[in-house]
mmCIF file of C-alpha atoms and ligand atoms in Angstrom:
data_model
loop_
_atom_site.group_PDB
_atom_site.id
_atom_site.type_symbol
_atom_site.label_atom_id
_atom_site.label_comp_id
_atom_site.label_asym_id
_atom_site.label_seq_id
_atom_site.Cartn_x
_atom_site.Cartn_y
_atom_site.Cartn_z
ATOM 1 C CA UNK A 1 23.517 -41.180 -32.820
ATOM 2 C CA UNK A 2 21.778 -39.798 -29.466
ATOM 3 C CA UNK A 3 19.031 -43.060 -28.796
ATOM 4 C CA UNK A 4 16.615 -42.295 -25.940
ATOM 5 C CA UNK A 5 15.998 -45.488 -24.289
ATOM 6 C CA UNK A 6 12.813 -46.874 -22.225
ATOM 7 C CA UNK A 7 12.229 -49.572 -20.189
ATOM 8 C CA UNK A 8 8.604 -50.080 -18.564
ATOM 9 C CA UNK A 9 8.070 -53.634 -18.396
ATOM 10 C CA UNK A 10 7.273 -54.598 -15.143
ATOM 11 C CA UNK A 11 7.996 -52.671 -11.977
ATOM 12 C CA UNK A 12 10.923 -50.277 -13.002
ATOM 13 C CA UNK A 13 10.670 -47.066 -14.558
ATOM 14 C CA UNK A 14 13.835 -46.790 -16.446
ATOM 15 C CA UNK A 15 15.546 -43.861 -19.003
ATOM 16 C CA UNK A 16 18.659 -43.329 -19.823
ATOM 17 C CA UNK A 17 20.127 -41.722 -23.329
ATOM 18 C CA UNK A 18 22.881 -43.421 -24.824
ATOM 19 C CA UNK A 19 25.394 -41.834 -27.875
ATOM 20 C CA UNK A 20 26.896 -44.187 -29.950
ATOM 21 C CA UNK A 21 29.741 -42.259 -30.396
ATOM 22 C CA UNK A 22 30.137 -40.462 -26.618
ATOM 23 C CA UNK A 23 28.601 -43.543 -24.568
ATOM 24 C CA UNK A 24 26.260 -43.937 -22.153
ATOM 25 C CA UNK A 25 25.164 -39.792 -21.390
ATOM 26 C CA UNK A 26 22.885 -40.138 -18.549
ATOM 27 C CA UNK A 27 20.357 -42.752 -17.434
ATOM 28 C CA UNK A 28 17.692 -42.214 -14.314
ATOM 29 C CA UNK A 29 15.171 -44.738 -12.648
ATOM 30 C CA UNK A 30 12.383 -44.940 -10.858
ATOM 31 C CA UNK A 31 11.675 -48.188 -8.903
ATOM 32 C CA UNK A 32 7.741 -49.012 -7.513
ATOM 33 C CA UNK A 33 9.068 -51.579 -4.993
ATOM 34 C CA UNK A 34 7.664 -49.306 -2.279
ATOM 35 C CA UNK A 35 4.223 -49.605 -3.486
ATOM 36 C CA UNK A 36 4.340 -53.383 -4.818
ATOM 37 C CA UNK A 37 5.815 -54.498 -1.368
ATOM 38 C CA UNK A 38 2.632 -53.958 0.588
ATOM 39 C CA UNK A 39 0.738 -56.484 -1.595
ATOM 40 C CA UNK A 40 4.113 -58.776 -1.751
ATOM 41 C CA UNK A 41 4.575 -58.648 -5.183
ATOM 42 C CA UNK A 42 4.306 -56.576 -8.861
ATOM 43 C CA UNK A 43 -0.048 -55.509 -8.745
ATOM 44 C CA UNK A 44 -0.357 -55.565 -13.017
ATOM 45 C CA UNK A 45 -2.787 -52.676 -13.313
ATOM 46 C CA UNK A 46 -0.617 -50.593 -10.419
ATOM 47 C CA UNK A 47 2.849 -50.554 -12.061
ATOM 48 C CA UNK A 48 1.010 -48.854 -15.564
ATOM 49 C CA UNK A 49 -0.653 -46.329 -13.642
ATOM 50 C CA UNK A 50 2.836 -45.199 -11.625
ATOM 51 C CA UNK A 51 4.102 -45.949 -15.042
ATOM 52 C CA UNK A 52 1.884 -42.954 -16.790
ATOM 53 C CA UNK A 53 2.995 -41.128 -13.548
ATOM 54 C CA UNK A 54 6.781 -40.957 -14.029
ATOM 55 C CA UNK A 55 7.655 -41.972 -17.648
ATOM 56 C CA UNK A 56 6.575 -37.905 -18.974
ATOM 57 C CA UNK A 57 8.940 -36.626 -16.061
ATOM 58 C CA UNK A 58 11.595 -39.081 -16.297
ATOM 59 C CA UNK A 59 12.029 -38.183 -20.188
ATOM 60 C CA UNK A 60 12.734 -34.615 -19.129
ATOM 61 C CA UNK A 61 14.930 -34.858 -16.601
ATOM 62 C CA UNK A 62 16.849 -37.275 -18.206
ATOM 63 C CA UNK A 63 16.855 -34.439 -21.385
ATOM 64 C CA UNK A 64 17.838 -31.480 -18.882
ATOM 65 C CA UNK A 65 20.691 -33.706 -17.209
ATOM 66 C CA UNK A 66 21.814 -34.199 -20.408
ATOM 67 C CA UNK A 67 22.084 -30.597 -21.651
ATOM 68 C CA UNK A 68 20.212 -32.074 -24.306
ATOM 69 C CA UNK A 69 17.228 -30.748 -26.776
ATOM 70 C CA UNK A 70 14.484 -33.457 -28.142
ATOM 71 C CA UNK A 71 16.140 -32.062 -31.540
ATOM 72 C CA UNK A 72 19.362 -33.626 -30.195
ATOM 73 C CA UNK A 73 17.603 -37.226 -29.543
ATOM 74 C CA UNK A 74 18.083 -39.676 -33.164
ATOM 75 C CA UNK A 75 16.410 -42.288 -32.605
ATOM 76 C CA UNK A 76 13.935 -43.578 -29.506
ATOM 77 C CA UNK A 77 14.617 -47.776 -28.193
ATOM 78 C CA UNK A 78 11.760 -48.920 -25.767
ATOM 79 C CA UNK A 79 11.294 -52.549 -24.241
ATOM 80 C CA UNK A 80 8.188 -53.661 -25.929
ATOM 81 C CA UNK A 81 8.035 -57.274 -24.602
ATOM 82 C CA UNK A 82 8.548 -59.651 -23.132
ATOM 83 C CA UNK A 83 6.298 -58.077 -19.905
ATOM 84 C CA UNK A 84 3.281 -57.210 -18.492
ATOM 85 C CA UNK A 85 0.749 -55.694 -21.206
ATOM 86 C CA UNK A 86 -0.115 -52.756 -19.552
ATOM 87 C CA UNK A 87 3.216 -51.724 -18.197
ATOM 88 C CA UNK A 88 5.101 -52.404 -21.816
ATOM 89 C CA UNK A 89 1.690 -50.518 -23.971
ATOM 90 C CA UNK A 90 2.952 -47.275 -21.574
ATOM 91 C CA UNK A 91 6.014 -47.591 -23.171
ATOM 92 C CA UNK A 92 5.424 -47.874 -26.427
ATOM 93 C CA UNK A 93 3.057 -45.534 -26.424
ATOM 94 C CA UNK A 94 5.146 -42.871 -25.028
ATOM 95 C CA UNK A 95 8.032 -43.600 -27.473
ATOM 96 C CA UNK A 96 5.906 -43.951 -30.582
ATOM 97 C CA UNK A 97 4.909 -40.735 -29.900
ATOM 98 C CA UNK A 98 7.021 -38.865 -29.023
ATOM 99 C CA UNK A 99 9.113 -40.685 -32.000
ATOM 100 C CA UNK A 100 6.113 -39.461 -34.100
ATOM 101 C CA UNK A 101 6.247 -35.657 -33.217
ATOM 102 C CA UNK A 102 9.959 -35.655 -32.555
ATOM 103 C CA UNK A 103 10.210 -37.298 -36.517
ATOM 104 C CA UNK A 104 12.759 -39.341 -35.825
ATOM 105 C CA UNK A 105 12.854 -43.787 -35.545
ATOM 106 C CA UNK A 106 11.932 -45.549 -32.833
ATOM 107 C CA UNK A 107 13.148 -49.202 -32.206
ATOM 108 C CA UNK A 108 11.335 -51.982 -29.929
ATOM 109 C CA UNK A 109 13.693 -53.384 -28.062
ATOM 110 C CA UNK A 110 13.397 -57.119 -26.716
ATOM 111 C CA UNK A 111 13.350 -56.688 -22.493
ATOM 112 C CA UNK A 112 16.227 -60.361 -21.897
ATOM 113 C CA UNK A 113 18.088 -58.391 -25.970
ATOM 114 C CA UNK A 114 18.465 -55.794 -23.703
ATOM 115 C CA UNK A 115 19.571 -57.503 -20.373
ATOM 116 C CA UNK A 116 22.622 -59.504 -22.136
ATOM 117 C CA UNK A 117 23.846 -56.839 -23.745
ATOM 118 C CA UNK A 118 24.174 -54.737 -20.712
ATOM 119 C CA UNK A 119 27.509 -55.759 -20.162
ATOM 120 C CA UNK A 120 28.753 -53.981 -23.614
ATOM 121 C CA UNK A 121 28.002 -50.169 -21.602
ATOM 122 C CA UNK A 122 31.238 -51.766 -19.215
ATOM 123 C CA UNK A 123 35.141 -50.295 -20.309
ATOM 124 C CA UNK A 124 36.255 -53.934 -21.171
ATOM 125 C CA UNK A 125 32.736 -54.965 -22.977
ATOM 126 C CA UNK A 126 32.874 -58.908 -24.324
ATOM 127 C CA UNK A 127 33.315 -59.397 -28.069
ATOM 128 C CA UNK A 128 31.222 -62.030 -30.277
ATOM 129 C CA UNK A 129 30.567 -65.072 -29.963
ATOM 130 C CA UNK A 130 30.204 -65.492 -26.407
ATOM 131 C CA UNK A 131 27.815 -67.728 -23.822
ATOM 132 C CA UNK A 132 25.102 -65.962 -21.618
ATOM 133 C CA UNK A 133 23.706 -66.569 -19.149
ATOM 134 C CA UNK A 134 20.226 -64.661 -18.804
ATOM 135 C CA UNK A 135 18.908 -65.035 -14.840
ATOM 136 C CA UNK A 136 16.150 -62.473 -14.352
ATOM 137 C CA UNK A 137 12.556 -62.805 -12.829
ATOM 138 C CA UNK A 138 11.048 -64.317 -15.350
ATOM 139 C CA UNK A 139 13.402 -66.163 -17.224
ATOM 140 C CA UNK A 140 16.562 -68.745 -16.496
ATOM 141 C CA UNK A 141 17.968 -68.721 -20.708
ATOM 142 C CA UNK A 142 21.758 -70.137 -21.472
ATOM 143 C CA UNK A 143 22.363 -68.965 -25.332
ATOM 144 C CA UNK A 144 25.149 -69.167 -27.224
ATOM 145 C CA UNK A 145 25.653 -65.561 -29.117
ATOM 146 C CA UNK A 146 27.508 -65.005 -32.316
ATOM 147 C CA UNK A 147 26.347 -61.322 -32.739
ATOM 148 C CA UNK A 148 23.912 -58.820 -32.506
ATOM 149 C CA UNK A 149 20.615 -61.098 -33.242
ATOM 150 C CA UNK A 150 21.840 -64.004 -33.516
ATOM 151 C CA UNK A 151 20.576 -65.899 -30.274
ATOM 152 C CA UNK A 152 20.976 -69.393 -30.322
ATOM 153 C CA UNK A 153 19.150 -71.361 -27.219
ATOM 154 C CA UNK A 154 20.940 -73.873 -25.394
ATOM 155 C CA UNK A 155 18.797 -74.431 -22.361
ATOM 156 C CA UNK A 156 16.140 -73.096 -19.966
ATOM 157 C CA UNK A 157 14.595 -73.464 -17.191
ATOM 158 C CA UNK A 158 11.719 -75.616 -17.227
ATOM 159 C CA UNK A 159 8.768 -74.686 -14.965
ATOM 160 C CA UNK A 160 10.227 -71.302 -12.710
ATOM 161 C CA UNK A 161 12.712 -69.023 -13.626
ATOM 162 C CA UNK A 162 15.941 -68.352 -10.818
ATOM 163 C CA UNK A 163 14.553 -65.113 -9.767
ATOM 164 C CA UNK A 164 11.214 -66.694 -9.265
ATOM 165 C CA UNK A 165 12.692 -69.116 -7.444
ATOM 166 C CA UNK A 166 14.425 -66.836 -5.237
ATOM 167 C CA UNK A 167 11.354 -64.832 -4.528
ATOM 168 C CA UNK A 168 8.941 -68.281 -3.895
ATOM 169 C CA UNK A 169 11.624 -68.635 -1.271
ATOM 170 C CA UNK A 170 11.987 -65.735 0.095
ATOM 171 C CA UNK A 171 8.045 -65.525 0.472
ATOM 172 C CA UNK A 172 8.600 -68.670 2.391
ATOM 173 C CA UNK A 173 11.257 -68.258 4.392
ATOM 174 C CA UNK A 174 8.611 -64.891 5.818
ATOM 175 C CA UNK A 175 10.464 -62.661 3.639
ATOM 176 C CA UNK A 176 8.962 -59.384 2.098
ATOM 177 C CA UNK A 177 8.892 -58.526 -1.689
ATOM 178 C CA UNK A 178 11.344 -58.345 -3.456
ATOM 179 C CA UNK A 179 12.705 -61.460 -2.314
ATOM 180 C CA UNK A 180 15.685 -61.883 -4.073
ATOM 181 C CA UNK A 181 17.824 -59.541 -2.385
ATOM 182 C CA UNK A 182 15.996 -59.593 0.932
ATOM 183 C CA UNK A 183 17.166 -63.894 0.799
ATOM 184 C CA UNK A 184 20.884 -62.450 -0.192
ATOM 185 C CA UNK A 185 21.034 -60.752 2.588
ATOM 186 C CA UNK A 186 19.692 -62.811 4.987
ATOM 187 C CA UNK A 187 22.449 -66.032 4.055
ATOM 188 C CA UNK A 188 25.100 -63.292 4.568
ATOM 189 C CA UNK A 189 24.062 -64.654 8.343
ATOM 190 C CA UNK A 190 23.650 -67.810 7.966
ATOM 191 C CA UNK A 191 25.793 -71.130 7.067
ATOM 192 C CA UNK A 192 24.917 -73.517 4.007
ATOM 193 C CA UNK A 193 25.296 -76.807 6.598
ATOM 194 C CA UNK A 194 22.117 -78.523 5.080
ATOM 195 C CA UNK A 195 22.729 -79.998 1.310
ATOM 196 C CA UNK A 196 20.013 -78.829 -0.923
ATOM 197 C CA UNK A 197 19.286 -80.830 -4.781
ATOM 198 C CA UNK A 198 21.284 -79.444 -7.410
ATOM 199 C CA UNK A 199 18.304 -80.070 -9.940
ATOM 200 C CA UNK A 200 19.146 -81.652 -12.904
ATOM 201 C CA UNK A 201 22.458 -81.652 -12.911
ATOM 202 C CA UNK A 202 23.079 -85.626 -13.033
ATOM 203 C CA UNK A 203 21.872 -85.834 -16.019
ATOM 204 C CA UNK A 204 23.679 -84.505 -19.220
ATOM 205 C CA UNK A 205 22.240 -81.145 -21.164
ATOM 206 C CA UNK A 206 21.492 -77.477 -20.711
ATOM 207 C CA UNK A 207 18.135 -77.130 -19.124
ATOM 208 C CA UNK A 208 17.171 -76.119 -15.125
ATOM 209 C CA UNK A 209 14.407 -77.053 -13.039
ATOM 210 C CA UNK A 210 14.063 -74.974 -9.778
ATOM 211 C CA UNK A 211 10.161 -75.425 -8.764
ATOM 212 C CA UNK A 212 11.939 -78.610 -6.945
ATOM 213 C CA UNK A 213 13.691 -76.084 -4.766
ATOM 214 C CA UNK A 214 10.502 -75.311 -3.140
ATOM 215 C CA UNK A 215 9.447 -78.012 -2.318
ATOM 216 C CA UNK A 216 12.610 -78.938 -0.559
ATOM 217 C CA UNK A 217 12.385 -75.182 1.566
ATOM 218 C CA UNK A 218 9.394 -75.785 2.380
ATOM 219 C CA UNK A 219 9.847 -79.202 4.071
ATOM 220 C CA UNK A 220 13.461 -77.856 5.342
ATOM 221 C CA UNK A 221 11.901 -74.975 6.875
ATOM 222 C CA UNK A 222 8.859 -77.196 8.716
ATOM 223 C CA UNK A 223 11.346 -79.952 10.265
ATOM 224 C CA UNK A 224 13.111 -76.910 11.115
ATOM 225 C CA UNK A 225 10.956 -76.015 14.336
ATOM 226 C CA UNK A 226 12.703 -79.567 15.066
ATOM 227 C CA UNK A 227 16.233 -79.367 14.076
ATOM 228 C CA UNK A 228 16.232 -76.180 15.313
ATOM 229 C CA UNK A 229 17.815 -75.118 11.881
ATOM 230 C CA UNK A 230 17.636 -71.332 11.169
ATOM 231 C CA UNK A 231 15.880 -69.502 8.245
ATOM 232 C CA UNK A 232 19.686 -67.646 7.181
ATOM 233 C CA UNK A 233 20.761 -71.620 7.383
ATOM 234 C CA UNK A 234 18.090 -72.250 4.721
ATOM 235 C CA UNK A 235 18.547 -69.165 2.835
ATOM 236 C CA UNK A 236 22.552 -70.237 2.898
ATOM 237 C CA UNK A 237 22.077 -73.912 1.456
ATOM 238 C CA UNK A 238 19.445 -72.209 -0.716
ATOM 239 C CA UNK A 239 21.800 -69.758 -2.609
ATOM 240 C CA UNK A 240 24.495 -71.931 -2.380
ATOM 241 C CA UNK A 241 22.566 -74.883 -4.958
ATOM 242 C CA UNK A 242 21.295 -72.083 -6.933
ATOM 243 C CA UNK A 243 24.824 -70.975 -7.274
ATOM 244 C CA UNK A 244 26.484 -74.183 -7.854
ATOM 245 C CA UNK A 245 23.711 -75.126 -10.564
ATOM 246 C CA UNK A 246 24.270 -72.052 -12.531
ATOM 247 C CA UNK A 247 27.952 -73.236 -12.689
ATOM 248 C CA UNK A 248 27.506 -76.403 -13.618
ATOM 249 C CA UNK A 249 25.483 -75.990 -16.221
ATOM 250 C CA UNK A 250 27.733 -72.404 -17.341
ATOM 251 C CA UNK A 251 30.514 -74.842 -17.548
ATOM 252 C CA UNK A 252 28.668 -77.356 -19.359
ATOM 253 C CA UNK A 253 27.554 -74.728 -22.211
ATOM 254 C CA UNK A 254 31.345 -73.455 -22.500
ATOM 255 C CA UNK A 255 32.586 -77.151 -22.838
ATOM 256 C CA UNK A 256 29.840 -77.821 -25.632
ATOM 257 C CA UNK A 257 30.248 -74.354 -27.509
ATOM 258 C CA UNK A 258 34.380 -74.740 -27.107
ATOM 259 C CA UNK A 259 34.016 -70.970 -26.692
ATOM 260 C CA UNK A 260 35.769 -69.099 -24.026
ATOM 261 C CA UNK A 261 33.384 -66.523 -23.325
ATOM 262 C CA UNK A 262 30.991 -65.994 -20.470
ATOM 263 C CA UNK A 263 27.952 -63.520 -20.048
ATOM 264 C CA UNK A 264 26.203 -63.442 -17.433
ATOM 265 C CA UNK A 265 22.803 -60.762 -17.067
ATOM 266 C CA UNK A 266 19.694 -60.261 -15.224
ATOM 267 C CA UNK A 267 18.864 -59.267 -12.176
ATOM 268 C CA UNK A 268 19.809 -62.876 -10.044
ATOM 269 C CA UNK A 269 23.292 -61.844 -11.897
ATOM 270 C CA UNK A 270 23.428 -59.305 -8.445
ATOM 271 C CA UNK A 271 23.888 -61.878 -6.393
ATOM 272 C CA UNK A 272 27.374 -61.939 -4.554
ATOM 273 C CA UNK A 273 27.250 -65.429 -4.262
ATOM 274 C CA UNK A 274 25.909 -66.759 -7.994
ATOM 275 C CA UNK A 275 28.894 -63.898 -9.620
ATOM 276 C CA UNK A 276 31.265 -65.359 -6.970
ATOM 277 C CA UNK A 277 30.937 -68.839 -7.928
ATOM 278 C CA UNK A 278 30.346 -68.368 -11.764
ATOM 279 C CA UNK A 279 33.867 -66.146 -11.187
ATOM 280 C CA UNK A 280 35.492 -69.026 -9.679
ATOM 281 C CA UNK A 281 33.947 -71.900 -12.570
ATOM 282 C CA UNK A 282 35.450 -69.201 -14.960
ATOM 283 C CA UNK A 283 38.663 -69.002 -13.958
ATOM 284 C CA UNK A 284 39.257 -73.031 -13.837
ATOM 285 C CA UNK A 285 37.777 -73.139 -17.212
ATOM 286 C CA UNK A 286 39.963 -70.264 -18.814
ATOM 287 C CA UNK A 287 37.316 -68.535 -19.746
ATOM 288 C CA UNK A 288 36.609 -65.094 -19.383
ATOM 289 C CA UNK A 289 34.095 -63.113 -17.704
ATOM 290 C CA UNK A 290 31.744 -60.138 -18.051
ATOM 291 C CA UNK A 291 28.852 -59.396 -15.722
ATOM 292 C CA UNK A 292 26.784 -55.857 -15.378
ATOM 293 C CA UNK A 293 27.575 -53.321 -12.834
ATOM 294 C CA UNK A 294 25.182 -54.129 -10.428
ATOM 295 C CA UNK A 295 22.735 -51.347 -11.345
ATOM 296 C CA UNK A 296 22.528 -52.472 -14.259
ATOM 297 C CA UNK A 297 21.618 -56.508 -13.426
ATOM 298 C CA UNK A 298 18.062 -55.385 -12.613
ATOM 299 C CA UNK A 299 15.714 -53.497 -14.934
ATOM 300 C CA UNK A 300 17.362 -50.795 -16.077
ATOM 301 C CA UNK A 301 16.797 -48.092 -19.489
ATOM 302 C CA UNK A 302 20.284 -48.042 -20.338
ATOM 303 C CA UNK A 303 20.633 -51.449 -21.728
ATOM 304 C CA UNK A 304 17.290 -50.980 -23.421
ATOM 305 C CA UNK A 305 18.762 -47.867 -25.435
ATOM 306 C CA UNK A 306 21.916 -49.196 -26.115
ATOM 307 C CA UNK A 307 20.241 -52.322 -27.526
ATOM 308 C CA UNK A 308 17.840 -50.203 -29.392
ATOM 309 C CA UNK A 309 21.518 -47.704 -30.716
ATOM 310 C CA UNK A 310 22.657 -51.053 -32.514
ATOM 311 C CA UNK A 311 19.210 -52.376 -33.976
ATOM 312 C CA UNK A 312 18.562 -48.519 -35.130
ATOM 313 C CA UNK A 313 22.619 -48.394 -36.269
ATOM 314 C CA UNK A 314 21.489 -51.442 -38.248
ATOM 315 C CA UNK A 315 18.827 -49.645 -39.775
ATOM 316 C CA UNK A 316 16.000 -51.167 -38.355
ATOM 317 C CA UNK A 317 12.682 -49.265 -37.234
ATOM 318 C CA UNK A 318 8.654 -50.164 -35.662
ATOM 319 C CA UNK A 319 6.134 -48.815 -38.427
ATOM 320 C CA UNK A 320 3.621 -46.029 -35.986
ATOM 321 C CA UNK A 321 1.890 -49.039 -34.989
ATOM 322 C CA UNK A 322 2.129 -49.490 -31.259
ATOM 323 C CA UNK A 323 4.129 -52.860 -30.870
ATOM 324 C CA UNK A 324 3.645 -54.598 -27.601
ATOM 325 C CA UNK A 325 4.138 -58.684 -26.611
ATOM 326 C CA UNK A 326 4.241 -59.891 -23.053
ATOM 327 C CA UNK A 327 5.120 -63.392 -24.704
ATOM 328 C CA UNK A 328 8.021 -62.954 -27.158
ATOM 329 C CA UNK A 329 10.109 -65.928 -27.815
ATOM 330 C CA UNK A 330 14.227 -64.526 -28.105
ATOM 331 C CA UNK A 331 14.250 -67.034 -31.023
ATOM 332 C CA UNK A 332 12.442 -64.580 -32.813
ATOM 333 C CA UNK A 333 14.335 -62.464 -33.252
ATOM 334 C CA UNK A 334 17.101 -61.600 -35.775
HETATM 335 O O1 KG4 B 1 15.846 -58.324 -14.527
HETATM 336 P P1 KG4 B 1 14.920 -57.997 -12.936
HETATM 337 O O2 KG4 B 1 15.545 -57.256 -12.394
HETATM 338 O O3 KG4 B 1 13.963 -58.333 -14.085
HETATM 339 C C1 KG4 B 1 13.073 -59.574 -14.819
HETATM 340 O O4 KG4 B 1 13.281 -58.957 -15.605
HETATM 341 O O5 KG4 B 1 12.773 -60.262 -13.814
HETATM 342 O O6 KG4 B 1 15.128 -59.254 -12.201
HETATM 343 C C2 KG4 B 1 14.188 -59.558 -10.883
HETATM 344 C C3 KG4 B 1 14.854 -60.665 -10.040
HETATM 345 C C4 KG4 B 1 13.757 -60.841 -9.232
HETATM 346 O O7 KG4 B 1 13.074 -62.178 -9.094
HETATM 347 C C5 KG4 B 1 14.776 -60.435 -8.060
HETATM 348 O O8 KG4 B 1 14.403 -61.277 -6.571
HETATM 349 C C6 KG4 B 1 16.228 -61.052 -8.441
HETATM 350 O O9 KG4 B 1 16.064 -60.871 -9.971
HETATM 351 N N1 KG4 B 1 17.361 -60.409 -7.617
HETATM 352 C C7 KG4 B 1 18.018 -61.023 -7.190
HETATM 353 C C8 KG4 B 1 18.979 -60.439 -6.479
HETATM 354 N N2 KG4 B 1 18.687 -58.704 -6.931
HETATM 355 C C9 KG4 B 1 17.520 -58.564 -7.677
HETATM 356 N N3 KG4 B 1 18.261 -62.477 -6.760
HETATM 357 C C10 KG4 B 1 19.596 -62.956 -5.667
HETATM 358 N N4 KG4 B 1 19.804 -61.646 -5.491
HETATM 359 C C11 KG4 B 1 20.270 -60.778 -5.690
HETATM 360 N N5 KG4 B 1 20.812 -59.558 -5.108
HETATM 361 ZN ZN1 ZN B 2 14.693 -58.011 -17.025
#
């Protein structure tokens, strides 16, 4: 079964073709980063318009590069949420229209389920059950995964998501958008000499809170004029605090569930220090750890094609209505 995957939930237009027997055939990504960077963040209306411009040409290119015809495609998977409403509607309307024209099923995919299943595209995929840490721009979730659609929430961020904390801290440090990778690059030149808090690690539970780190960073930046601490050191200390906090909570989640397998996905899982710190923790816990390859940590069409293929194979599909949900709790999936 050939599945066309479409991702348009935020500032990346992703298209991919996944075959249930042959694996990933092709994937293409158009990033709007350059356009939004002028404004210091994603401008939703501009995002929607750019998806409209880029999506159909990318689908054509993907078919061409795969040497497939539209009649070869057996199903379409599209991100239906969570995300920006206008951006989601571009993907949903295009997917639904193509499915109707080609007379094939279309299935709505939850963006975070896409992230969660991204490591399944790798050579050595995880086996159910596992604990998943999903760290993106909009979400920080710890989930116990028994199988596709069986997601039990273990913990989540009570305020900022991990990626959001990176982006806001980067802004305070005068780095541009998107902040996460820029802060990570700066941190490589610094030393974590200042001890940042590890929020909510001194009490039981698996929830996160990252907004206090922002205030701490701001105070450190303000004081740095007197103390002479440079920005790279502040970035390094912030990054280390996030990495350690995530590791402490993941260790707790593994111990609490008794599971020996940890999946880490979402944009922030591209962070080298976070990968290293979680890998070290997993080794000490005698647990296996799985990450997507770097290009599938951030938004992409491949993860949507894969997640959709699993749901289509289970016989799921959407009606003719155009379904998009900017807010969509993962717990509502089945
Ligand atoms: O999953 P994603 O591409 O989009 C959402 O679903 O939100 O995640 C984007 C987030 C942004 O906050 C971005 O700054 C962050 O992931 N990010 C990183 C890195 N690469 C992307 N954060 C820290 N270090 C990175 N290397
Ligand atoms: Zn994402």
